[in-house]
Short mmCIF file of C-alpha atoms in Angstrom, two decimals:
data_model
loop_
_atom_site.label_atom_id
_atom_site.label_comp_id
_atom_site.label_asym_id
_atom_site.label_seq_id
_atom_site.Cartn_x
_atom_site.Cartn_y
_atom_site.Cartn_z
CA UNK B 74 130.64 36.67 105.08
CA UNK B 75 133.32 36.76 101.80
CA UNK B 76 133.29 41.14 102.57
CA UNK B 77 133.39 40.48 106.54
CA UNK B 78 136.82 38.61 106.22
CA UNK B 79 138.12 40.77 103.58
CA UNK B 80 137.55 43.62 105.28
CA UNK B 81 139.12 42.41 108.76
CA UNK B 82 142.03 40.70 107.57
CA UNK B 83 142.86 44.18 105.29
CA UNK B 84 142.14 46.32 108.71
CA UNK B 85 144.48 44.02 110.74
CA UNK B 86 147.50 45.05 108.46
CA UNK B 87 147.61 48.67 109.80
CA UNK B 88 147.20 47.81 113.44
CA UNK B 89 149.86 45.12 112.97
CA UNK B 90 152.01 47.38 111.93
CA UNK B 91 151.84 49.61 114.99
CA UNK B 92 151.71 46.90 116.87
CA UNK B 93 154.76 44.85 115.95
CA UNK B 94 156.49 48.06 116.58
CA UNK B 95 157.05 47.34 120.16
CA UNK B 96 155.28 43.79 120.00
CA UNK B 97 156.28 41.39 117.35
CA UNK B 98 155.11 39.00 119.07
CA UNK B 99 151.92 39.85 119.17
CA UNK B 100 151.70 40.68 115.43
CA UNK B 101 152.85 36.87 114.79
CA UNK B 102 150.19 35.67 117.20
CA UNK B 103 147.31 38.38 115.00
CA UNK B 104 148.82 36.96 111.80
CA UNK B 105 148.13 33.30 112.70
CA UNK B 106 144.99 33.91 114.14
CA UNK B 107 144.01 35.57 111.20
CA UNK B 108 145.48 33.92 108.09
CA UNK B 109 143.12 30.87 107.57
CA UNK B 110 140.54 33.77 106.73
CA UNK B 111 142.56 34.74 103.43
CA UNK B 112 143.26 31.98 101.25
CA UNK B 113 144.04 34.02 98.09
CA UNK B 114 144.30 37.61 96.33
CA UNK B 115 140.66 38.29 96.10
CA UNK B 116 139.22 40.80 98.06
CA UNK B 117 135.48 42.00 98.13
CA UNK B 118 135.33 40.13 94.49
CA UNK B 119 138.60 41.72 93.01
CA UNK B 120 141.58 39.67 92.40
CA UNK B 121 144.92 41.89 93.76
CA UNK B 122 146.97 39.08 92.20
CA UNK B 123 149.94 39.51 94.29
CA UNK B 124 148.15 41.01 97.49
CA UNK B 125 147.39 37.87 99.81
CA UNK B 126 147.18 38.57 103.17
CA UNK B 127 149.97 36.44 103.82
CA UNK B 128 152.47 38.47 102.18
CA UNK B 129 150.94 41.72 103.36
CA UNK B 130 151.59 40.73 106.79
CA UNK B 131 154.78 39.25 106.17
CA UNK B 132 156.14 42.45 104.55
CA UNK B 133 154.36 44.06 107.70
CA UNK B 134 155.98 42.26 110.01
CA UNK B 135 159.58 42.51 108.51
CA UNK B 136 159.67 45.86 108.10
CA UNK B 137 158.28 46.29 111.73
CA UNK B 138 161.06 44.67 112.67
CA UNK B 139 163.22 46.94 110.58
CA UNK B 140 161.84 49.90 112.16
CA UNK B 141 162.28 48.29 115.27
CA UNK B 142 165.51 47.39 115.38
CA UNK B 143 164.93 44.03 115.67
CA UNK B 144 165.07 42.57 112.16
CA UNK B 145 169.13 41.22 112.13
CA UNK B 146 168.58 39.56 115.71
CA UNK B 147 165.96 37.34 113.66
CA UNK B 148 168.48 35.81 112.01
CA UNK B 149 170.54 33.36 114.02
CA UNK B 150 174.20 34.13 114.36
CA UNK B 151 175.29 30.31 113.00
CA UNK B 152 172.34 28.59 111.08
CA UNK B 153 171.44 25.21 111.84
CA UNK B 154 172.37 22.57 109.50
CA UNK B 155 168.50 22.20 109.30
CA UNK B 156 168.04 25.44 108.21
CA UNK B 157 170.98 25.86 105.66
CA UNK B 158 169.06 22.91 104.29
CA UNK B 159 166.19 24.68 104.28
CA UNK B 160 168.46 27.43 102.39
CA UNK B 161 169.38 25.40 100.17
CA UNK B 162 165.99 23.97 99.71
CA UNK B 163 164.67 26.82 98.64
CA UNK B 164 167.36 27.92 96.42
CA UNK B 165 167.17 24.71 94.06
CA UNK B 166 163.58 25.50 93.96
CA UNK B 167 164.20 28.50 92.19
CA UNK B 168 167.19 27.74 90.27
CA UNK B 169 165.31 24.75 89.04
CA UNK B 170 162.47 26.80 87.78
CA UNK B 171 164.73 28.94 85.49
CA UNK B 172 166.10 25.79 83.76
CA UNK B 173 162.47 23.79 83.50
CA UNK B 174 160.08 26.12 82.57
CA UNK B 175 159.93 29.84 80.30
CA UNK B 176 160.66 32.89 82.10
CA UNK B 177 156.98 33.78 82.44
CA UNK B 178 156.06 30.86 84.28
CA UNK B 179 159.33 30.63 86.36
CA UNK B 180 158.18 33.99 87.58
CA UNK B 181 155.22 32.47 88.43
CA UNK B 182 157.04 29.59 90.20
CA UNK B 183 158.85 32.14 92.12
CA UNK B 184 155.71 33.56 93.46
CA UNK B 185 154.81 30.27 94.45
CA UNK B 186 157.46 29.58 95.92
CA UNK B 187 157.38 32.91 98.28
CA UNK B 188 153.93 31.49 99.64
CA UNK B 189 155.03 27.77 99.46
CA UNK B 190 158.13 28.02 101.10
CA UNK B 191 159.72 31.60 101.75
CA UNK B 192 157.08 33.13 104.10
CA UNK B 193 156.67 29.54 105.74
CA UNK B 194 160.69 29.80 106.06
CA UNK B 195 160.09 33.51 107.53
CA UNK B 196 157.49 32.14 109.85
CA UNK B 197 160.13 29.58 110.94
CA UNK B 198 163.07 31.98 111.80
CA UNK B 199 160.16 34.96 113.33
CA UNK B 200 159.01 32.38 116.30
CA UNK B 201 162.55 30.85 116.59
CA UNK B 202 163.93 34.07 117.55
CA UNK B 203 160.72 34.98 120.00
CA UNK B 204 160.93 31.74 121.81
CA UNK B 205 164.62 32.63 122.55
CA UNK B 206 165.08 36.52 122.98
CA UNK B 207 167.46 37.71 125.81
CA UNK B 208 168.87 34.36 126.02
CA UNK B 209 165.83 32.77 127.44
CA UNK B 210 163.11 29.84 126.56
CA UNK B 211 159.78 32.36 126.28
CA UNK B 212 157.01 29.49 127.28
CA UNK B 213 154.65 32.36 128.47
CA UNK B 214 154.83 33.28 124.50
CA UNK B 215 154.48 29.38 123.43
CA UNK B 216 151.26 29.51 125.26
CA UNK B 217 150.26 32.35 124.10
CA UNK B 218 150.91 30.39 120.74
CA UNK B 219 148.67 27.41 121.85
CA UNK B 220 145.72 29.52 122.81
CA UNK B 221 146.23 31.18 119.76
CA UNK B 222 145.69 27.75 117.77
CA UNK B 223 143.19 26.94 119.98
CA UNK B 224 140.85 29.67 118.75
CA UNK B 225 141.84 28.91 115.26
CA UNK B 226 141.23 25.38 115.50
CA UNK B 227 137.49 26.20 116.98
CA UNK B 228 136.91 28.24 114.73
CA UNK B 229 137.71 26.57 111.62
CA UNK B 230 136.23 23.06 113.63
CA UNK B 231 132.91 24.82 113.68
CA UNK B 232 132.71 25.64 110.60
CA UNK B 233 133.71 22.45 109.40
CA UNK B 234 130.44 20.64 111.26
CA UNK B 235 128.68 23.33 109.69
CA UNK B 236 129.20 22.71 106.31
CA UNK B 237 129.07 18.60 106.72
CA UNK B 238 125.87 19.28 108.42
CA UNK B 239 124.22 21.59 106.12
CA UNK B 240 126.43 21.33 102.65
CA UNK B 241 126.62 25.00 103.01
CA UNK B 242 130.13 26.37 102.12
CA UNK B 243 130.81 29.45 104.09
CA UNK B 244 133.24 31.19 102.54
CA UNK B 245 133.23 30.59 98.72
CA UNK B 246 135.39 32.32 96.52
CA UNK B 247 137.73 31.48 93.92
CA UNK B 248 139.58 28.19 94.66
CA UNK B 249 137.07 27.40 97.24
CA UNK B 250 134.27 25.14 98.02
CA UNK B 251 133.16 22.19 99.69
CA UNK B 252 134.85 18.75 97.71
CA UNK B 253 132.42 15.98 96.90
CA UNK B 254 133.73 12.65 95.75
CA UNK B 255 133.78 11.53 92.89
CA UNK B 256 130.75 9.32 93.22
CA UNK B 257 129.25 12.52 94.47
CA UNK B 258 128.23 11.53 98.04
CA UNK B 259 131.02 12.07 99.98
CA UNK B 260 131.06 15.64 101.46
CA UNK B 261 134.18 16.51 102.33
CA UNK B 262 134.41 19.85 104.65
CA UNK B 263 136.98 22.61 103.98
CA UNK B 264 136.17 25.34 106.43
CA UNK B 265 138.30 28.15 105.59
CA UNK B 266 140.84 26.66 103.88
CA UNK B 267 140.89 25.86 99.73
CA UNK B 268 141.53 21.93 100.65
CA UNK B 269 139.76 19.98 103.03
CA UNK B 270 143.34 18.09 104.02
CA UNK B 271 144.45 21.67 105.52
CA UNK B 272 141.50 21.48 107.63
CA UNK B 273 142.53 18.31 109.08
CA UNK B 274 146.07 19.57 109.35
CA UNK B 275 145.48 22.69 111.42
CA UNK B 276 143.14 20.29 113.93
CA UNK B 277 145.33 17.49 114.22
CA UNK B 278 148.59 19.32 114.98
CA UNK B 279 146.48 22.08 117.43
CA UNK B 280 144.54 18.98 119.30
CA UNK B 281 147.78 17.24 120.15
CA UNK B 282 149.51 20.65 120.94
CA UNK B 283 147.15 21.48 123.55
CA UNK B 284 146.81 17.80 125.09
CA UNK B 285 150.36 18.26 125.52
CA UNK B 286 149.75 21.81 127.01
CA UNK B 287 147.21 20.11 129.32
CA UNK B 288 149.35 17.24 130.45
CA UNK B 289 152.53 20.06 131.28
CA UNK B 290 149.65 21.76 133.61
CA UNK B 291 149.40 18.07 135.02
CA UNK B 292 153.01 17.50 135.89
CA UNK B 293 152.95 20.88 137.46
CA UNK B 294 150.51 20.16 139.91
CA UNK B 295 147.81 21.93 138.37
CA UNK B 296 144.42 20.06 138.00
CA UNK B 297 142.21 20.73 134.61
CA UNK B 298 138.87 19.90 135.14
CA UNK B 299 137.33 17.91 132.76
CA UNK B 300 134.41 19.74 132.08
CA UNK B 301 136.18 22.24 130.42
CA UNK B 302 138.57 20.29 128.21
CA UNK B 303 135.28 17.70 126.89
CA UNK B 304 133.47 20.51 124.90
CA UNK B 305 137.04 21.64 122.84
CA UNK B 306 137.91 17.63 122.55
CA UNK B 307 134.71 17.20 120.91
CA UNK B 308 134.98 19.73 118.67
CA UNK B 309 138.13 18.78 117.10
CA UNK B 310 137.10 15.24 116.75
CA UNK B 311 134.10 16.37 115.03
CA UNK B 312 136.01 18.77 112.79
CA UNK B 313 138.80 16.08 112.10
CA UNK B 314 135.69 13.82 110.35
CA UNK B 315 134.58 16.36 108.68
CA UNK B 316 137.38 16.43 106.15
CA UNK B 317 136.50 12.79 105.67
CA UNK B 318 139.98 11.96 104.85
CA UNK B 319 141.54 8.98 106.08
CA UNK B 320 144.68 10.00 105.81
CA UNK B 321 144.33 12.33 108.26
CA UNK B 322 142.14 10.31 110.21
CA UNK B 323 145.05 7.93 110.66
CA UNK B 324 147.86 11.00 111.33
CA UNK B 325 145.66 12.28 114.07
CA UNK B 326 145.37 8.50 115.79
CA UNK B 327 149.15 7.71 114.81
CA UNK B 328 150.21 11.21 116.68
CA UNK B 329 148.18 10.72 119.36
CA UNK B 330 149.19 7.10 120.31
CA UNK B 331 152.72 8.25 119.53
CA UNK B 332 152.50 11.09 122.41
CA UNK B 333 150.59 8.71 124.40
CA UNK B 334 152.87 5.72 124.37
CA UNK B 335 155.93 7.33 124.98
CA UNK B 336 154.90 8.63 127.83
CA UNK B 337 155.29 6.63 130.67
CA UNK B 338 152.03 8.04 132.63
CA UNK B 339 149.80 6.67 129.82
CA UNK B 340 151.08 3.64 128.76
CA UNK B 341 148.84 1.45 131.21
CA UNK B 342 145.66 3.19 130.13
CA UNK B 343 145.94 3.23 126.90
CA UNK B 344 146.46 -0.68 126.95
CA UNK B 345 143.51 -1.22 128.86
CA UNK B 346 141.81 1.35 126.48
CA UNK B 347 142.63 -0.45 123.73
CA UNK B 348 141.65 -3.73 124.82
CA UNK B 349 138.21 -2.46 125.72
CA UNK B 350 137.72 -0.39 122.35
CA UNK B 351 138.94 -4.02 120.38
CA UNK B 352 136.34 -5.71 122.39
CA UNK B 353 133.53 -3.41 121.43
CA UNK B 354 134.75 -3.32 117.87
CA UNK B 355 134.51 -7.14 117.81
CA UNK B 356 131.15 -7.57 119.23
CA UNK B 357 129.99 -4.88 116.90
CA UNK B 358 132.02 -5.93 113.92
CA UNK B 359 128.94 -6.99 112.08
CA UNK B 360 127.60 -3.74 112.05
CA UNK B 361 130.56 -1.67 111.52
CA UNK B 362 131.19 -3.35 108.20
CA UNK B 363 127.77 -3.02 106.95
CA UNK B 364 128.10 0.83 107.22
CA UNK B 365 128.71 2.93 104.53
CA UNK B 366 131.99 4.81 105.92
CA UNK B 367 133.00 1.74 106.25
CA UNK B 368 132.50 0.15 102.95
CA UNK B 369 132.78 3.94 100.94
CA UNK B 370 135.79 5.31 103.06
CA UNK B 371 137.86 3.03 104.89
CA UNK B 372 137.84 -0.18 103.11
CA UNK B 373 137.80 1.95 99.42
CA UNK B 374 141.27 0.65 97.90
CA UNK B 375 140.31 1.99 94.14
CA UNK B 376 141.51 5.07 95.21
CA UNK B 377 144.56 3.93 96.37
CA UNK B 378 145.41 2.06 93.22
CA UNK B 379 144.89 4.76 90.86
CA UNK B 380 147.63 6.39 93.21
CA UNK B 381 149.85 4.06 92.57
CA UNK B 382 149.46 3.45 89.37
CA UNK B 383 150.55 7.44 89.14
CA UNK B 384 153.64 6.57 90.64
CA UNK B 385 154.61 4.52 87.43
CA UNK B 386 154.24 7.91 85.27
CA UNK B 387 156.38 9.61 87.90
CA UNK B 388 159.05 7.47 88.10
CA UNK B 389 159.56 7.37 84.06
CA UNK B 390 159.32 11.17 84.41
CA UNK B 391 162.33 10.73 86.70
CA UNK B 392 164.35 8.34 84.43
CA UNK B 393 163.81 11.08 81.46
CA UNK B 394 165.00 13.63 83.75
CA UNK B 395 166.90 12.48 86.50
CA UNK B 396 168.13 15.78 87.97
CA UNK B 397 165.53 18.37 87.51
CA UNK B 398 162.38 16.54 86.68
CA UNK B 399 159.95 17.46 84.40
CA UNK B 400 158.91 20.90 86.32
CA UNK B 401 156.97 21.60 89.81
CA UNK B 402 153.40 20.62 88.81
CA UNK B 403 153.93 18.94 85.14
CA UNK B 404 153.09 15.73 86.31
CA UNK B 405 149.17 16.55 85.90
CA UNK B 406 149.86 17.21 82.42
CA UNK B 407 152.86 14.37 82.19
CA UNK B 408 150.23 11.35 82.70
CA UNK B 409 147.26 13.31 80.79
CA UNK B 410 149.05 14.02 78.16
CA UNK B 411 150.37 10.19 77.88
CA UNK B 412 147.27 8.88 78.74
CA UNK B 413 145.46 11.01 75.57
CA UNK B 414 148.18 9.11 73.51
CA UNK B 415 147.40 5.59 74.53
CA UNK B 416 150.15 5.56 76.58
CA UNK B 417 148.78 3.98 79.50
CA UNK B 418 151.10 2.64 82.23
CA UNK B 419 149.11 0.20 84.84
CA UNK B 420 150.94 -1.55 88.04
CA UNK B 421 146.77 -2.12 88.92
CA UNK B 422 144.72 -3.23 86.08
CA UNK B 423 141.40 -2.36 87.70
CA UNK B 424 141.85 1.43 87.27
CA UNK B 425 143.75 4.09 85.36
CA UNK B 426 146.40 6.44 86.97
CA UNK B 427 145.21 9.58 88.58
CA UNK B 428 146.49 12.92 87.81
CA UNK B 429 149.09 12.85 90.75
CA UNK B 430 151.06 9.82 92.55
CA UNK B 431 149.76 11.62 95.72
CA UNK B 432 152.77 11.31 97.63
CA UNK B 433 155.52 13.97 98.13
CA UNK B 434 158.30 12.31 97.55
CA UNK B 435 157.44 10.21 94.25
CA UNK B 436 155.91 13.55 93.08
CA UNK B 437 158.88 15.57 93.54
CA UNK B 438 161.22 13.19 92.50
CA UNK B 439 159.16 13.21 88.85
CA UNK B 440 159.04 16.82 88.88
CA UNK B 441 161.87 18.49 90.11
CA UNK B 442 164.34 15.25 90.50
CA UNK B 443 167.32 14.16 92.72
CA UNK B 444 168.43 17.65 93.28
CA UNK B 445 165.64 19.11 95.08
CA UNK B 446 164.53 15.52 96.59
CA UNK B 447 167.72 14.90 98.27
CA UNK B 448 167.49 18.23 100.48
CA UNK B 449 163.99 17.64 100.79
CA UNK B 450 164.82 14.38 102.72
CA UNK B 451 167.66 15.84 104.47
CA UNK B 452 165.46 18.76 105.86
CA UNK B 453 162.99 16.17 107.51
CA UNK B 454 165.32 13.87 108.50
CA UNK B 455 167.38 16.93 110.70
CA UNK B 456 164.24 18.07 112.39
CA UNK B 457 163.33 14.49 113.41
CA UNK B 458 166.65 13.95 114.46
CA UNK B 459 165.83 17.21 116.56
CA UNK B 460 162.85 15.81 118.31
CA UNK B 461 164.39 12.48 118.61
CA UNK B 462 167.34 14.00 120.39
CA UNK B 463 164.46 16.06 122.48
CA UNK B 464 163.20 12.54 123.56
CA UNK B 465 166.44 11.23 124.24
CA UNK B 466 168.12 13.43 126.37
CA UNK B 467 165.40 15.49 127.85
CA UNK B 468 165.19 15.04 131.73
CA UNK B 469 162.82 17.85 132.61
CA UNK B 470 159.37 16.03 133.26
CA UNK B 471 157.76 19.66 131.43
CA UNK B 472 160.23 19.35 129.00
CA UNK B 473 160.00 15.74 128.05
CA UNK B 474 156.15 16.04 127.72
CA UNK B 475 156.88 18.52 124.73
CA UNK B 476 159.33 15.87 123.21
CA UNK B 477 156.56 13.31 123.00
CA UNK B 478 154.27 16.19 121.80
CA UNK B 479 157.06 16.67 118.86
CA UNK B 480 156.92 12.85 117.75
CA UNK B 481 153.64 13.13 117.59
CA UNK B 482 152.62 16.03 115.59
CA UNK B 483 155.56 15.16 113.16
CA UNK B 484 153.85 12.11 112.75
CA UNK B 485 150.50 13.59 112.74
CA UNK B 486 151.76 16.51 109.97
CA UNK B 487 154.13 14.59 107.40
CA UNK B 488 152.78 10.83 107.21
CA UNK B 489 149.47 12.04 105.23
CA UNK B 490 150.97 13.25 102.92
CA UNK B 491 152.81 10.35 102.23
CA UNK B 492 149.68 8.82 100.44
CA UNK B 493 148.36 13.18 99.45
CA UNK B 494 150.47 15.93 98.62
CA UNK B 495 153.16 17.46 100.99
CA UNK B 496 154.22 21.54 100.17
CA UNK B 497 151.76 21.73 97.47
CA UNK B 498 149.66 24.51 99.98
CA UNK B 499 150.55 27.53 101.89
CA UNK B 500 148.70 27.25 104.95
CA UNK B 501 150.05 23.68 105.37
CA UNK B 502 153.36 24.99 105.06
CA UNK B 503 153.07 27.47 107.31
CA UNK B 504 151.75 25.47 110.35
CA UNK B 505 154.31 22.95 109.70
CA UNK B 506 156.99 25.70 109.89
CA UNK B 507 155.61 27.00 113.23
CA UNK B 508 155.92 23.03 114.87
CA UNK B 509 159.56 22.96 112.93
CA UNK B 510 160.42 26.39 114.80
CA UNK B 511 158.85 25.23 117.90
CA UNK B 512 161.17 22.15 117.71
CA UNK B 513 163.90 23.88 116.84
CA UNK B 514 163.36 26.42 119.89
CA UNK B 515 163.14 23.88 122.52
CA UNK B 516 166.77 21.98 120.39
CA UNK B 517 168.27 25.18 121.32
CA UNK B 518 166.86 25.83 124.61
CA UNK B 519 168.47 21.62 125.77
CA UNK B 520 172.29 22.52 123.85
CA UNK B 521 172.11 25.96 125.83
CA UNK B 522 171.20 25.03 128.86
CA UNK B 523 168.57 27.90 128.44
CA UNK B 524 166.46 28.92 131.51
CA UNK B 525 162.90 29.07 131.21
CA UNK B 526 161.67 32.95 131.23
CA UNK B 527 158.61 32.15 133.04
CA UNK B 528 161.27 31.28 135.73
CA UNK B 529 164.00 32.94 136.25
CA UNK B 530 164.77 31.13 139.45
CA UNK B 531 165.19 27.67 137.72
CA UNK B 532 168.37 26.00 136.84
CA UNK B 533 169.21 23.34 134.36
CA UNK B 534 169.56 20.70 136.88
CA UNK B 535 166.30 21.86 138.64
CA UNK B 536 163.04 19.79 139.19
CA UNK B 537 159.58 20.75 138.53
CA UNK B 538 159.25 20.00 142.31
CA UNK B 539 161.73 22.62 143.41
CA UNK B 540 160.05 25.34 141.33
CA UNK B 541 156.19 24.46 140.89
CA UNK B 542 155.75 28.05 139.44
CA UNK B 543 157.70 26.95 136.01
CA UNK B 544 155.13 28.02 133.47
CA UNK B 545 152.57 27.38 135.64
CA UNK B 546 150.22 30.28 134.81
CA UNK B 547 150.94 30.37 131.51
CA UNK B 548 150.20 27.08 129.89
CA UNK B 549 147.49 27.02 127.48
#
């Protein structure tokens, strides 16, 4: 299976090549599809170091769009202030490596930081300017992109039943491999990914992406029958346990009853589903307590204290070094270290501190301090000012089911990793670039006043009603 991938993602770089010659977006829609299959620089057993298939098809792809023609129209006349944050962002990152560790491992950092954040960044700016060539919203290329997804997220689903089911990890190679807990009973699913958490990312935000796709088709008069959309629904549910993460048990819910609430269509039904799933609960509440993912997984609060206890390390980190920190991933060795000494700081008795505070911005304020953390914050809080502003001012029934979509997967993407780790993996970073270019697309598309190329016909101050064909055909 390990030689399968290997060889299909390193065969896919040549025909993306020729591809993205006249089709670039088509090589971004190969690229996604295929980059959960390569998680690192090992191929058929040899390690390439620097030869993921990430960066191959990223240097594909720009210099495709060199070739082309195309590569300065990528780049948006005036940036954002989002993404001069972003910029910026990503400058301090490296700057900040120079200062807090050797040149060998800042070079190191570097290359980290061209998977953590530069080809995410790349990603960002690539689908922003293919959602808004010739002056135009593309939405027969964002559903394109949800299909796209779709297959991805079946994919990767399935294999995450498969190895819950069978404790069978499919693709193992370096970094890989199915996590067990630490009491070694808890199977925790990866799929294709190195961490089972990016498994539950790539579901969560693809599951509400195409209810939202679904619900567009609604509003436009076309009917989805249900038999179709049960067997994908069950899938990603049964993927999303897999991971047997709570955290992103609780981002998938919190999206979904965020893009369910705010929408006015749902509001009623979800009440009256709610009522009737807190009534079952009740009468089964004797049960549901006695079960062991109940008393091993939901109700586990050890885990949560050793996490916090972390966050006493990281903060002293931060008082030692207020504007750096102590170096992007020191804090594993910061609380080991100090631990090994005796030095053992406790806000919970019961338990010592983990190796991490598991939470992105505690982390990063211990390890690379107030000057990367205060972009950091800045950067999320522009693109949720984006999709608030989407959900403000939005009066396009279409276009205001994609602003609850937004709310939702932001939700669904960032508040894990409030209680994990946030930027700490590629592929993570990478999906969460694509929603932040989506967003940032459809920003654009509202201040413009940008028609819809799917219809050509439409107007700004046009109804769904007046043009039923608006994306009709092409919603995923």
């Amino acid at each position: 299976m390990n030689s399968a991938c290997d060889g299909l993602v390193l065969l896919a770089i040549p025909i993306m090549f020729v591809i993205g010659l006249r089709r670039p977006d088509w090589l971004l829609l190969i690229w996604l599809a295929l980059s959960p299959l390569q998680n690192d620089t090992i191929f058929f057993g040899v390690n390439f170091r620097v030869a993921s298939f990430d960066r191959l098809a990223c240097i594909t792809s720009i210099v495709s769009l060199m070739a082309g023609g195309r590569l300065m129209e990528a780049i948006p006349k005036r940036l954002s202030n989002f993404e001069k944050t972003a910029l910026v962002f990503l400058a301090v990152f490296l700057i900040e490596a120079l200062f807090t560790a050797d040149m060998r491992d800042a070079f190191s950092l570097w290359t980290q930081a061209t998977d953590l954040f530069g080809i995410p960044l790349y990603l960002y700016f690539l689908l922003r300017y293919l959602l808004l060539r010739e002056g135009t919203y593309d939405d027969v290329f964002e559903g394109n992109l949800a299909t796209t997804l779709a297959i991805v997220a079946l994919y990767c689903a399935c294999m995450g039943i498969f190895e819950q089911a069978t404790k069978f990890d499919i693709l193992d190679r370096s970094a890989r491999g199915l996590r067990i807990s630490e009491d070694g009973d808890s199977l925790r699913a990866n799929g294709p990914f190195a961490a089972p958490g990016v498994l539950g990312l790539y579901l969560n935000l693809t599951t509400l992406f195409i209810i939202c796709r679904w619900r567009m088709l609604h509003v436009l008069g076309v009917k989805l029958k249900r038999w179709k959309a049960w067997p994908f629904s069950i899938l990603m549910a049964g993927g999303i346990y897999s991971v047997m993460f709570r955290n992103m048990w609780g981002g998938f819910i919190g999206g979904y009853v965020i893009q369910t609430v705010l929408n006015p269509r749902f509001r009623g039904k979800f009440a009256v589903g709610l009522v009737v799933l807190g009534l079952v609960g009740a009468s089964a509440w004797g049960v549901i307590s006695q079960t062991d993912l109940y008393q091993e997984r939901i109700t586990n609060v050890s885990n949560i204290h050793d996490r916090l206890n972390a966050w006493a390390y990281a903060f002293r980190a931060l008082s030692e070094h207020p504007l750096m920190g102590i170096g992007y991933g020191g804090l594993k060795f910061y609380i080991r270290g100090a631990q090994e000494r005796g030095d053992d700081l406790r806000w919970f008795e019961d338990t010592p501190a983990t190796y991490h505070p598991h939470n992105t911005v505690i982390a990063m304020l211990g390890e690379n301090g107030l000057l990367l953390t205060i972009p950091f914050l800045l950067m999320i809080f522009q693109i949720v000012q984006k999709a608030w502003q989407l959900l403000r001012f939005q009066t396009k029934k279409v276009d205001r089911e994609f602003a609850f979509f937004a709310c939702g997967a932001l939700f669904a993407l960032l508040a894990p990793h409030m209680t994990d780790r946030c930027f700490a993996w590629a592929k993570y970073n990478n999906l969460l670039f694509i929603l932040f270019g989506l967003i940032a697309a459809r920003h654009v598309q509202w201040l413009g006043g940008l028609q819809n190329r799917s219809d050509p016909n439409s107007t700004e101050g046009s109804s769904e009603q007046e043009h039923p064909q608006h994306t009709t055909a092409h919603v995923a």
